[in-house]
Amino acid sequence: MKSGKIIKVSGPLVVASGMEDANVYDVVEVSKDKLIGEVIEMRGDKASIQVYEETTGIGPGDEVYTTGAPLSVELGPGMIEQMFDGIQRPLVGLRDEAGDFLERGVTVNPLNRDKKWEFKKVANLGDEVEPGDVLGTVEETPVVTHKIMVPNGIKGRVKDIKEGSFTVADTVAVIETEEGDKELNMIQKWPVRKGRPYKKKIDPKEPLITGQRVIDTFFPITKGGTAAIPGPFGSGKTVVQHQLAKWADAQIVVYVGCGERGNEMTDVLMEFPELMDPTTGESIMKRTVLIANTSNMPVAAREASIYTGITISEYFRDMGYSVAMMADSTSRWAEALREMSGRLEEMPGDEGYPAYLASRIAEFYERAGRVLVNGKEEREGALSVIGAVSPPGGDISEPVTQNTLRIVKIFWKLDYDLSYQRHFPAINWIDSYSLYQPKIDAYLDENIDRRFSKLRKRSMALLQEETSLLEVVRLVGRDSLSDEDQMKLHTSKSIREDFLQQNAFHDVDTFCPLEKQFKMLDTILYFYDRGQEALVKGAYFSEIEELEVKENIARMKYLPNDELEKLDEIKDKIDSQLKKLVEVGDTDA
C-alpha cells in the first residue's frame, strides 16, 4: 500500500499530502492505529479524508495508507439478525474483540468466517450462467432462504459446483470464463455508493401492508415506493418507523438508526426478538438487519450508514425479495454532510447545507423501486425506502424536508398538535398525501371489497368538511349547527378517534389487517348513513349521540383480528337501536 503524510487534522477531517495515487472514495488507513477513512476530495496530491473513528491523538506527520479500493460491504449469509455500525462492522464481534467500550482501529470481518452453512446447489455442471443467476441456496433463518448468486462481471460455464457445509470464504463453485476459471465463494463485495444493477424498473402496484390504518387506507405505500415522515421532536417519528419495521409485509427489513438517540436502538434490540411475525410465527429479528450509528458514534460514519443500509437492501432485492428499509433519520445524515462540507471550506447553500444536498438525497431515494433483477430466470424484487426527517422546530420549509419531498411520492406529515392531544400516529390527514393512491385504490377494490376506495373518499370528504364546520363552531357555537351538520361532526370525530387513532402498545390494536380496516370504516359510515335517515324521519341528533351502540363502535379496534364477524353484528345493533328511536319519535308525535 502506498502512503502519504498528514498535514492537517480538523475533527473527523484529515488532509494528507503525497496521495497522488489515491482516488476519490478510496478507503485509507490513517496513522499507526489504522483508523478507517475515505477520500472525499482530491486537490493535486492532497487528499481530504473523512475518518470513521475518533481522531484524537492524530497529528501532522502521521502516515496514511491507501487501499486503492472504494468503501464496500460484504454481502452473504450471516447478515440477518446482525447489528452493524455505519461501516458494517458487527457490534457484537467488536465487543467480543475489545470489550464493552470500543477501541480505535479494531476491525472484525462483517461476516463470520468460522460458521458453517449448509449449501444446496441449484445450478448444475455445464450450465451457462450470467450475473444474477442463482448457484445455490442457504437456509439463513427459518424464514429467509439466502440465494447465492453469480457476482456482477462474471459470465461463463459451471465447471465445478459443490454441496455440503461450508464457511462463507470456502469455494463452492468454479466458473469457466473467457478470462479463465473463477473460483466463487458465498461472499460478494460491493461499493456502497454505487447502485446494484438490474434489468429494468417496473411500475409498483401492490401495497406494502403495514397494519397502520391511517397509512394503509388513507396514505398507502407500494412495494418499491418511497416515503418521507417529517415531524418535530416528540411527534412519534421513531415509533412509526418501529411499527413499519415490525408489521410491514416485507420479507426483509433493514433498519438504519442514523444519528438518533442510542436508547431508540436499544428499544429495537429489546423488542424485536420478542415480537412474533404474524405471517411466519417466527421472531421478527429472523428477517431483520440492524445498522446503528447513533448520536454518540463518529459523525462521518452517519453518511456511510445510509449507503451501507441501502446496498444490503439492494442485495436482498436482487434475490427477488420485497425489502423495506427504514432510515431514522435522514436529517442527521444531512447534518453530517453539512459538518464535513464546512470543514472542507466549501461554499455553503441554504442554511449551511452543501450545494449538492439535493442531488445526494435524490441519488439515495432513486435506488428504491420495483425491478426485474439480473439473471436468466425472471425474478421481481422490490425495495421500499421510508425516511424520517427531523426538521428543526417542525419547519418543513427547511432544505432537507423540501429536497426530500421533491423526490418521494408519499408525505406523512406528523403534527405536533395531534401528538400533544395524544392522537397517535400523529399523521395529519389534511396535509399528508400519497401519489400511489389511484393504484392502491384499484388493488383494494379488487382484492378486499369493491367499495373500499369509495368509503375512503367519503371519509376524507367528511374530515375535510369537519375543518370548515369547526370554524363555524368556534365563531357561533355548536348549537347553531343543524342536526345534519352535527351528525357530520360526530362521524368525523368517530373516524378520527375510532379509526385513525391507533395504539402501538396494545396487543390487538398494534396491527390491523386490511379486511378489518374496511369493516371498521364501513361500520362508521353505516352509522352515519342510518343516522341521517333517522334525522329525516324525525329523530333528534341529541338522541342519536346517546345510543349504546356508540360504545361498540369505539371498541371495534380492540376486537381480535380472528373475530371480524362480530363487526357485522354492530350494524344489526345500529339498525335496531335507530329503529326504536324513530318508532318512539313517531309515538310521541
Coordinates of C-alpha atoms in Angstrom, one line a residue:
M1 CA 0.0 0.0 0.0
K2 CA 1.3 3.5 -0.9
S3 CA 1.4 6.1 1.9
G4 CA 1.1 9.8 2.4
K5 CA 1.7 12.2 5.3
I6 CA -1.0 14.0 7.4
I7 CA -0.7 17.8 7.1
K8 CA -3.9 18.9 8.8
V9 CA -6.5 17.4 11.3
S10 CA -9.9 19.0 11.8
G11 CA -12.1 16.7 13.8
P12 CA -13.2 13.8 11.6
L13 CA -11.5 15.5 8.6
V14 CA -7.8 14.7 7.9
V15 CA -5.8 16.2 5.0
A16 CA -2.8 14.2 3.7
S17 CA -0.2 15.1 1.1
G18 CA 1.7 12.7 -1.2
M19 CA -1.6 11.0 -2.1
E20 CA -1.3 11.3 -5.9
D21 CA -2.1 7.6 -6.4
A22 CA -5.4 7.8 -4.5
N23 CA -8.8 8.3 -6.0
V24 CA -12.0 10.0 -4.6
Y25 CA -13.9 7.4 -2.4
D26 CA -10.9 5.2 -1.9
V27 CA -10.7 3.7 1.6
V28 CA -7.5 4.6 3.5
E29 CA -5.9 3.6 6.8
V30 CA -5.0 6.6 8.9
S31 CA -1.9 6.6 11.3
K32 CA -0.4 3.6 13.0
D33 CA -3.8 2.8 14.6
K34 CA -5.1 2.1 11.1
L35 CA -8.3 4.1 11.5
I36 CA -10.7 3.6 8.6
G37 CA -11.2 6.7 6.4
E38 CA -12.5 7.6 3.0
V39 CA -11.1 10.1 0.5
I40 CA -13.8 12.7 -0.3
E41 CA -11.8 15.3 -2.2
M42 CA -8.5 15.4 -4.2
R43 CA -6.6 18.6 -4.9
G44 CA -3.3 17.8 -6.6
D45 CA -1.5 15.3 -4.3
K46 CA -3.5 16.4 -1.3
A47 CA -6.4 14.2 -0.2
S48 CA -9.2 15.2 2.2
I49 CA -10.2 12.2 4.2
Q50 CA -13.3 11.7 6.4
V51 CA -12.3 9.3 9.2
Y52 CA -14.9 7.0 10.6
E53 CA -13.4 6.8 14.1
E54 CA -12.3 9.3 16.8
T55 CA -9.2 11.2 15.6
T56 CA -7.9 12.4 19.0
G57 CA -4.1 12.0 19.2
I58 CA -3.5 12.0 15.4
G59 CA -1.3 14.9 14.2
P60 CA 0.7 16.1 11.2
G61 CA 3.4 13.7 10.1
D62 CA 1.4 10.6 10.7
E63 CA 1.2 8.3 7.8
V64 CA -1.9 7.5 5.7
Y65 CA -2.1 4.3 3.6
T66 CA -4.4 4.0 0.6
T67 CA -6.0 0.6 -0.2
G68 CA -6.9 1.6 -3.8
A69 CA -10.5 0.2 -3.3
P70 CA -13.8 2.1 -2.6
L71 CA -15.7 1.7 0.7
S72 CA -17.5 -1.6 0.2
V73 CA -19.7 -4.0 2.1
E74 CA -19.5 -7.8 2.4
L75 CA -22.7 -9.5 1.2
G76 CA -23.5 -13.1 2.1
P77 CA -25.0 -15.4 4.7
G78 CA -24.9 -14.1 8.2
M79 CA -26.3 -10.6 7.8
I80 CA -29.8 -11.4 9.1
E81 CA -30.2 -10.8 12.9
Q82 CA -26.9 -8.9 12.9
M83 CA -26.3 -5.4 14.2
F84 CA -23.7 -3.5 12.3
D85 CA -22.2 0.0 12.8
G86 CA -22.2 2.6 9.9
I87 CA -19.4 0.9 8.0
Q88 CA -20.6 -2.7 8.5
R89 CA -18.6 -3.7 11.5
P90 CA -20.6 -6.2 13.6
L91 CA -21.1 -4.6 17.0
V92 CA -21.2 -8.0 18.8
G93 CA -18.0 -9.0 17.2
L94 CA -16.3 -5.7 18.2
R95 CA -17.5 -6.2 21.8
D96 CA -16.1 -9.7 21.8
E97 CA -12.8 -8.4 20.4
A98 CA -12.4 -5.2 22.5
G99 CA -14.9 -5.3 25.4
D100 CA -18.0 -3.1 26.0
F101 CA -16.1 0.1 25.2
L102 CA -14.9 0.1 21.6
E103 CA -11.2 0.8 20.9
R104 CA -9.9 2.6 17.9
G105 CA -8.6 0.7 15.0
V106 CA -10.3 -2.6 15.9
T107 CA -11.5 -4.4 12.9
V108 CA -13.7 -7.5 12.6
N109 CA -14.9 -9.3 9.5
P110 CA -18.5 -8.3 8.7
L111 CA -19.4 -11.9 8.0
N112 CA -18.4 -14.7 10.4
R113 CA -15.6 -16.7 8.8
D114 CA -15.9 -19.7 11.2
K115 CA -19.6 -20.5 11.0
K116 CA -20.6 -23.3 8.5
W117 CA -23.7 -23.0 6.3
E118 CA -25.5 -25.8 4.5
F119 CA -25.1 -25.0 0.8
K120 CA -27.6 -26.6 -1.6
K121 CA -26.8 -26.3 -5.2
V122 CA -29.3 -25.1 -7.7
A123 CA -27.1 -24.8 -10.8
N124 CA -25.5 -27.9 -12.3
L125 CA -22.3 -28.8 -14.1
G126 CA -22.2 -27.4 -17.6
D127 CA -24.8 -24.7 -17.0
E128 CA -24.2 -21.4 -18.7
V129 CA -24.6 -18.7 -16.1
E130 CA -24.6 -14.9 -16.0
P131 CA -24.6 -12.2 -13.2
G132 CA -27.7 -12.7 -11.0
D133 CA -28.2 -16.4 -11.7
V134 CA -28.6 -18.5 -8.5
L135 CA -25.9 -21.0 -7.9
G136 CA -27.3 -22.4 -4.7
T137 CA -29.2 -21.6 -1.5
V138 CA -28.5 -21.4 2.2
E139 CA -31.2 -21.5 4.9
E140 CA -30.0 -18.4 6.8
T141 CA -33.0 -18.3 9.2
P142 CA -36.3 -20.3 9.3
V143 CA -37.9 -17.5 7.2
V144 CA -35.1 -16.4 4.9
T145 CA -33.6 -18.6 2.1
H146 CA -30.3 -16.9 1.1
K147 CA -29.7 -17.2 -2.6
I148 CA -26.0 -17.4 -3.6
M149 CA -25.9 -15.5 -6.9
V150 CA -23.2 -15.2 -9.6
P151 CA -21.4 -11.9 -8.9
N152 CA -21.6 -8.9 -11.3
G153 CA -19.0 -9.2 -14.1
I154 CA -18.7 -13.0 -14.2
K155 CA -20.3 -15.0 -17.1
G156 CA -19.5 -18.5 -18.3
R157 CA -20.0 -22.2 -17.8
V158 CA -20.2 -24.0 -14.4
K159 CA -17.1 -26.1 -14.3
D160 CA -17.5 -27.3 -10.7
I161 CA -20.1 -26.9 -8.0
K162 CA -20.2 -28.4 -4.5
E163 CA -22.8 -29.2 -1.9
G164 CA -22.5 -29.5 1.8
S165 CA -21.3 -27.5 4.8
F166 CA -19.0 -24.5 4.0
T167 CA -17.9 -21.3 5.6
V168 CA -18.7 -18.1 3.6
A169 CA -15.0 -18.0 2.5
D170 CA -14.9 -21.6 1.1
T171 CA -15.0 -22.1 -2.7
V172 CA -18.5 -23.5 -3.6
A173 CA -18.3 -23.2 -7.4
V174 CA -15.8 -22.7 -10.3
I175 CA -17.0 -20.8 -13.4
E176 CA -15.1 -21.2 -16.6
T177 CA -15.0 -17.7 -18.3
E178 CA -13.2 -16.1 -21.2
E179 CA -10.6 -14.7 -18.8
G180 CA -10.0 -18.1 -17.2
D181 CA -11.5 -20.0 -14.3
K182 CA -13.1 -18.0 -11.5
E183 CA -13.5 -19.6 -8.0
L184 CA -16.6 -18.3 -6.2
N185 CA -17.4 -18.4 -2.5
M186 CA -20.5 -17.1 -0.7
I187 CA -19.2 -13.5 -0.3
Q188 CA -19.9 -10.7 -2.7
K189 CA -18.2 -7.3 -2.2
W190 CA -20.0 -4.2 -3.4
P191 CA -19.1 -0.4 -3.2
V192 CA -21.8 1.3 -1.2
R193 CA -22.1 4.4 -3.2
K194 CA -22.9 2.6 -6.4
G195 CA -26.3 1.2 -7.0
R196 CA -26.5 -2.6 -7.8
P197 CA -27.6 -3.2 -11.5
Y198 CA -30.9 -4.7 -12.6
K199 CA -32.7 -5.3 -15.9
K200 CA -35.4 -2.6 -15.7
K201 CA -37.6 -0.8 -13.3
I202 CA -41.3 -1.7 -13.4
D203 CA -44.4 0.1 -12.1
P204 CA -45.1 -0.6 -8.4
K205 CA -48.8 -1.5 -8.0
E206 CA -49.0 -3.8 -4.9
P207 CA -49.4 -2.1 -1.5
L208 CA -46.9 -2.6 1.3
I209 CA -49.3 -3.5 4.0
T210 CA -48.3 -2.0 7.3
G211 CA -51.3 -2.7 9.6
Q212 CA -51.5 1.0 10.4
R213 CA -54.9 2.3 9.4
V214 CA -54.1 5.9 8.6
I215 CA -51.3 4.6 6.3
D216 CA -52.9 1.6 4.6
T217 CA -56.3 3.2 4.0
F218 CA -55.6 6.9 3.5
F219 CA -51.9 7.3 2.5
P220 CA -50.7 3.9 1.3
I221 CA -47.2 3.0 0.1
T222 CA -46.4 0.4 -2.6
K223 CA -43.8 -2.3 -2.5
G224 CA -41.0 -0.4 -4.2
G225 CA -42.3 3.0 -3.1
T226 CA -40.6 5.9 -1.3
A227 CA -42.0 7.8 1.7
A228 CA -40.9 10.7 4.0
I229 CA -42.1 11.1 7.6
P230 CA -41.2 14.7 8.6
G231 CA -42.2 15.9 12.1
P232 CA -40.9 17.9 15.1
F233 CA -39.3 16.4 18.2
G234 CA -41.8 14.2 20.1
S235 CA -44.3 13.7 17.4
G236 CA -43.7 10.0 17.0
K237 CA -41.4 9.5 14.0
T238 CA -39.4 6.7 15.6
V239 CA -42.5 4.8 16.9
V240 CA -44.0 5.0 13.4
Q241 CA -40.7 3.7 11.9
H242 CA -40.6 0.9 14.5
Q243 CA -44.3 0.0 13.7
L244 CA -43.4 -0.2 10.0
A245 CA -40.3 -2.3 10.7
K246 CA -42.4 -4.7 12.9
W247 CA -45.5 -5.2 10.8
A248 CA -44.9 -4.3 7.2
D249 CA -45.4 -7.3 5.0
A250 CA -41.8 -7.1 3.6
Q251 CA -39.8 -10.3 3.5
I252 CA -36.6 -8.4 4.7
V253 CA -36.4 -5.3 6.8
V254 CA -33.2 -3.2 7.1
Y255 CA -33.4 -0.6 9.9
V256 CA -30.8 2.1 9.9
G257 CA -30.6 4.2 13.1
C258 CA -28.6 7.2 11.7
G259 CA -27.6 9.8 14.3
E260 CA -30.6 9.3 16.6
R261 CA -30.5 8.5 20.3
G262 CA -28.9 5.2 21.4
N263 CA -31.9 4.3 23.6
E264 CA -34.1 4.1 20.5
M265 CA -31.8 1.4 19.0
T266 CA -31.8 -0.3 22.4
D267 CA -35.7 -0.4 22.2
V268 CA -35.4 -2.1 18.8
L269 CA -32.9 -4.6 20.2
M270 CA -35.0 -5.4 23.2
E271 CA -38.4 -5.5 21.4
F272 CA -37.8 -7.1 18.1
P273 CA -36.5 -10.6 19.3
E274 CA -39.7 -11.0 21.4
L275 CA -42.2 -10.0 18.7
M276 CA -43.7 -12.7 16.5
D277 CA -44.2 -12.1 12.8
P278 CA -47.9 -12.7 12.2
T279 CA -47.3 -14.3 8.8
T280 CA -44.5 -16.7 9.8
G281 CA -44.9 -17.2 13.6
E282 CA -41.1 -16.6 14.0
S283 CA -39.3 -13.7 15.7
I284 CA -39.2 -10.5 13.7
M285 CA -35.4 -10.5 14.0
K286 CA -35.3 -13.6 11.8
R287 CA -35.9 -11.2 8.8
T288 CA -34.2 -8.0 10.1
V289 CA -30.8 -6.4 9.6
L290 CA -29.9 -3.5 12.0
I291 CA -27.4 -0.7 11.3
A292 CA -26.7 1.6 14.2
N293 CA -24.8 4.8 14.0
T294 CA -26.2 6.7 17.0
S295 CA -25.6 10.3 18.0
N296 CA -22.6 9.3 20.2
M297 CA -20.9 7.5 17.4
P298 CA -18.5 9.1 14.8
V299 CA -20.3 11.7 12.8
A300 CA -18.6 10.9 9.5
A301 CA -19.9 7.3 9.6
R302 CA -23.5 8.6 9.6
E303 CA -23.2 9.3 5.9
A304 CA -21.8 5.8 5.2
S305 CA -24.5 4.1 7.3
I306 CA -27.3 5.2 4.9
Y307 CA -25.4 3.8 1.9
T308 CA -24.4 0.6 3.8
G309 CA -28.1 0.1 4.6
I310 CA -29.4 0.6 1.0
T311 CA -26.6 -1.6 -0.5
I312 CA -27.6 -4.5 1.8
S313 CA -31.3 -3.9 0.9
E314 CA -30.5 -4.0 -2.9
Y315 CA -28.7 -7.3 -2.4
F316 CA -31.8 -8.9 -0.9
R317 CA -33.9 -7.3 -3.5
D318 CA -31.7 -9.0 -6.2
M319 CA -32.8 -12.3 -4.7
G320 CA -36.4 -11.5 -5.6
Y321 CA -37.5 -10.4 -2.2
S322 CA -39.6 -7.5 -1.1
V323 CA -37.4 -5.3 1.1
A324 CA -38.3 -2.4 3.3
M325 CA -35.6 0.0 4.5
M326 CA -36.2 2.4 7.4
A327 CA -33.8 5.4 7.7
D328 CA -34.1 7.2 11.0
S329 CA -33.3 10.0 10.3
T330 CA -32.0 11.4 7.1
S331 CA -31.8 14.8 8.7
R332 CA -28.8 13.6 10.9
W333 CA -27.2 12.3 7.7
A334 CA -27.6 15.7 6.1
E335 CA -26.2 17.3 9.2
A336 CA -23.1 15.1 8.9
L337 CA -22.8 16.2 5.2
R338 CA -23.0 19.9 6.4
E339 CA -20.4 19.4 9.0
M340 CA -17.9 17.7 6.6
S341 CA -18.7 20.4 4.0
G342 CA -17.9 23.1 6.5
R343 CA -14.6 21.5 7.4
L344 CA -13.8 21.3 3.7
E345 CA -14.5 25.0 3.5
E346 CA -16.9 24.5 0.6
M347 CA -19.3 27.3 -0.4
P348 CA -22.5 26.7 1.7
G349 CA -26.0 26.5 0.3
D350 CA -29.3 27.0 2.1
E351 CA -29.0 27.0 5.9
G352 CA -25.3 26.0 5.6
Y353 CA -26.0 22.7 3.9
P354 CA -23.8 21.9 0.9
A355 CA -24.9 22.8 -2.6
Y356 CA -25.0 19.1 -3.6
L357 CA -27.6 18.2 -0.8
A358 CA -30.4 17.9 -3.3
S359 CA -28.5 15.6 -5.6
R360 CA -27.3 13.3 -2.7
I361 CA -30.9 12.9 -1.4
A362 CA -32.1 12.2 -4.9
E363 CA -29.4 9.6 -5.5
F364 CA -30.3 7.8 -2.3
Y365 CA -34.1 7.6 -2.9
E366 CA -33.7 6.7 -6.6
R367 CA -32.2 3.4 -5.5
A368 CA -35.6 2.3 -4.4
G369 CA -38.1 0.7 -6.7
R370 CA -39.7 -2.5 -8.1
V371 CA -37.4 -4.1 -10.6
L372 CA -36.7 -7.1 -12.8
V373 CA -33.5 -8.3 -11.4
N374 CA -30.5 -9.7 -13.3
G375 CA -30.3 -13.3 -14.3
K376 CA -31.8 -15.6 -16.9
E377 CA -34.7 -16.6 -14.6
E378 CA -37.3 -13.8 -14.5
R379 CA -37.5 -12.5 -10.9
E380 CA -39.0 -9.4 -9.4
G381 CA -37.6 -7.6 -6.4
A382 CA -38.9 -4.5 -4.6
L383 CA -37.1 -2.1 -2.3
S384 CA -39.3 0.4 -0.4
V385 CA -37.5 3.2 1.4
I386 CA -39.1 5.1 4.3
G387 CA -37.0 8.0 5.6
A388 CA -37.8 10.0 8.7
V389 CA -36.9 13.7 8.5
S390 CA -36.4 15.8 11.7
P391 CA -36.8 19.5 10.6
P392 CA -35.7 21.9 13.4
G393 CA -38.8 23.2 15.2
G394 CA -41.0 21.2 12.8
D395 CA -40.4 23.7 10.0
I396 CA -41.0 21.7 6.8
S397 CA -39.8 24.6 4.6
E398 CA -36.2 23.8 5.6
P399 CA -33.9 22.3 2.9
V400 CA -33.7 18.6 3.9
T401 CA -37.5 18.3 4.0
Q402 CA -38.1 20.2 0.8
N403 CA -35.5 18.4 -1.2
T404 CA -36.9 15.0 0.1
L405 CA -40.4 15.9 -0.9
R406 CA -39.3 16.7 -4.4
I407 CA -38.2 13.0 -4.8
V408 CA -40.5 10.9 -2.7
K409 CA -44.1 10.1 -3.6
I410 CA -45.6 9.9 -0.1
F411 CA -45.7 12.7 2.6
W412 CA -46.8 11.5 6.1
K413 CA -46.7 14.8 7.9
L414 CA -46.5 14.4 11.7
D415 CA -48.3 17.1 13.6
Y416 CA -47.2 18.3 17.0
D417 CA -50.7 19.4 17.9
L418 CA -52.0 15.9 17.3
S419 CA -49.2 14.4 19.4
Y420 CA -49.9 16.9 22.2
Q421 CA -53.5 15.7 22.1
R422 CA -52.2 12.1 22.4
H423 CA -53.5 11.2 18.9
F424 CA -51.1 8.7 17.5
P425 CA -50.0 8.1 14.8
A426 CA -49.9 11.9 14.6
I427 CA -50.2 11.9 10.8
N428 CA -52.1 15.0 9.7
W429 CA -54.8 13.8 7.4
I430 CA -55.3 17.2 5.7
D431 CA -51.7 18.0 4.8
S432 CA -50.4 14.4 4.0
Y433 CA -50.7 12.7 0.6
S434 CA -49.8 9.6 -1.3
L435 CA -49.2 9.7 -5.1
Y436 CA -49.7 5.9 -5.2
Q437 CA -53.3 6.3 -4.1
P438 CA -55.0 5.6 -7.5
K439 CA -53.0 2.3 -8.0
I440 CA -53.7 1.2 -4.4
D441 CA -57.4 2.1 -4.7
A442 CA -57.7 -0.3 -7.7
Y443 CA -55.8 -3.0 -5.8
L444 CA -58.0 -2.7 -2.7
D445 CA -61.3 -2.6 -4.7
E446 CA -60.3 -5.8 -6.5
N447 CA -58.8 -7.7 -3.6
I448 CA -60.6 -6.6 -0.4
D449 CA -64.0 -5.0 -1.4
R450 CA -65.2 -3.1 -4.4
R451 CA -66.4 -0.3 -2.1
F452 CA -63.1 0.3 -0.3
S453 CA -61.9 3.3 -2.3
K454 CA -65.5 4.8 -2.3
L455 CA -65.5 4.6 1.6
R456 CA -62.1 6.1 1.8
K457 CA -63.1 9.1 -0.4
R458 CA -66.3 9.7 1.6
S459 CA -64.3 9.6 4.9
M460 CA -61.7 12.0 3.6
A461 CA -64.5 14.4 2.4
L462 CA -66.1 14.3 5.9
L463 CA -62.7 15.0 7.5
Q464 CA -62.2 18.0 5.2
E465 CA -65.7 19.2 5.8
E466 CA -65.1 19.0 9.5
T467 CA -62.4 21.6 9.3
S468 CA -64.8 24.2 7.9
L469 CA -67.6 23.3 10.3
L470 CA -65.3 23.6 13.3
E471 CA -64.5 27.2 12.1
V472 CA -68.3 27.9 12.4
V473 CA -68.5 26.2 15.8
R474 CA -65.6 28.4 17.1
L475 CA -67.5 31.5 16.0
V476 CA -71.1 30.9 16.9
G477 CA -71.1 27.6 18.9
R478 CA -72.1 24.0 18.2
D479 CA -75.8 24.5 18.9
S480 CA -76.1 26.8 15.9
L481 CA -75.4 23.9 13.5
S482 CA -78.2 21.9 12.0
D483 CA -78.7 18.3 13.2
E484 CA -77.4 17.1 9.8
D485 CA -74.1 19.1 10.3
Q486 CA -73.8 17.9 13.9
M487 CA -74.1 14.3 12.6
K488 CA -71.2 15.1 10.2
L489 CA -69.1 16.4 13.0
H490 CA -69.9 13.4 15.2
T491 CA -69.0 11.0 12.3
S492 CA -65.7 12.9 11.6
K493 CA -64.8 12.6 15.3
S494 CA -65.6 8.9 15.2
I495 CA -63.3 8.5 12.1
R496 CA -60.5 10.3 13.9
E497 CA -60.8 8.6 17.3
D498 CA -62.1 5.2 16.4
F499 CA -60.3 4.6 13.2
L500 CA -57.3 6.9 12.6
Q501 CA -56.1 6.7 16.2
Q502 CA -54.1 3.5 16.9
N503 CA -52.3 2.2 20.0
A504 CA -48.9 0.8 19.1
F505 CA -48.6 -0.8 22.5
H506 CA -51.9 -2.7 22.6
D507 CA -51.7 -6.4 21.7
V508 CA -54.5 -6.2 19.2
D509 CA -54.6 -2.6 18.0
T510 CA -50.9 -2.5 17.1
F511 CA -51.6 -4.3 13.8
C512 CA -54.9 -4.0 11.8
P513 CA -55.4 -6.2 8.7
L514 CA -56.9 -4.7 5.6
E515 CA -60.2 -6.7 6.0
K516 CA -60.7 -5.2 9.5
Q517 CA -59.8 -1.7 8.3
F518 CA -62.5 -2.0 5.6
K519 CA -65.2 -3.3 8.0
M520 CA -64.4 -0.6 10.6
L521 CA -64.7 2.2 8.1
D522 CA -67.8 0.6 6.7
T523 CA -69.4 0.4 10.1
I524 CA -68.7 4.1 11.0
L525 CA -70.2 5.3 7.7
Y526 CA -73.1 2.9 8.0
F527 CA -73.9 4.6 11.4
Y528 CA -73.6 7.9 9.6
D529 CA -76.0 7.0 6.8
R530 CA -78.6 5.3 9.0
G531 CA -78.3 8.3 11.4
Q532 CA -79.0 10.8 8.6
E533 CA -82.0 8.7 7.6
A534 CA -83.3 8.7 11.2
L535 CA -83.0 12.5 11.3
V536 CA -85.1 12.8 8.2
K537 CA -87.7 10.6 9.9
G538 CA -87.9 12.9 12.9
A539 CA -85.2 11.7 15.3
Y540 CA -83.1 14.2 17.1
F541 CA -79.3 14.3 17.0
S542 CA -79.1 14.6 20.8
E543 CA -80.8 11.2 21.0
I544 CA -78.6 9.6 18.3
E545 CA -75.4 10.5 20.0
E546 CA -76.6 8.9 23.3
L547 CA -77.2 5.4 21.7
E548 CA -75.4 2.5 23.4
V549 CA -74.1 1.2 20.0
K550 CA -71.6 4.1 20.0
E551 CA -69.6 2.2 22.7
N552 CA -69.4 -0.9 20.4
I553 CA -68.1 1.3 17.5
A554 CA -65.5 2.8 19.8
R555 CA -64.3 -0.7 20.9
M556 CA -64.1 -2.1 17.3
K557 CA -60.3 -1.5 17.2
Y558 CA -59.7 -3.8 20.1
L559 CA -61.7 -6.7 18.6
P560 CA -59.4 -9.7 17.9
N561 CA -58.5 -10.0 14.3
D562 CA -59.9 -13.5 14.1
E563 CA -63.4 -12.4 15.2
L564 CA -64.2 -9.9 12.5
E565 CA -67.7 -11.4 12.0
K566 CA -68.7 -9.6 15.2
L567 CA -68.3 -6.3 13.3
D568 CA -71.3 -7.3 11.3
E569 CA -73.3 -7.6 14.5
I570 CA -72.7 -3.9 15.2
K571 CA -74.6 -3.0 12.1
D572 CA -77.6 -5.0 13.3
K573 CA -77.4 -3.1 16.6
I574 CA -77.3 0.2 14.8
D575 CA -80.4 -0.7 12.8
S576 CA -82.4 -2.0 15.8
Q577 CA -81.5 1.0 18.1
L578 CA -82.2 3.6 15.5
K579 CA -85.4 1.9 14.6
K580 CA -86.6 2.1 18.2
L581 CA -85.6 5.7 18.3
V582 CA -87.7 6.5 15.2
E583 CA -90.6 4.5 16.5
V584 CA -90.6 6.3 19.8
G585 CA -90.4 9.6 17.9
D586 CA -93.5 8.6 15.9
T587 CA -95.4 7.6 19.1
D588 CA -94.6 10.9 20.7
A589 CA -95.7 12.8 17.6

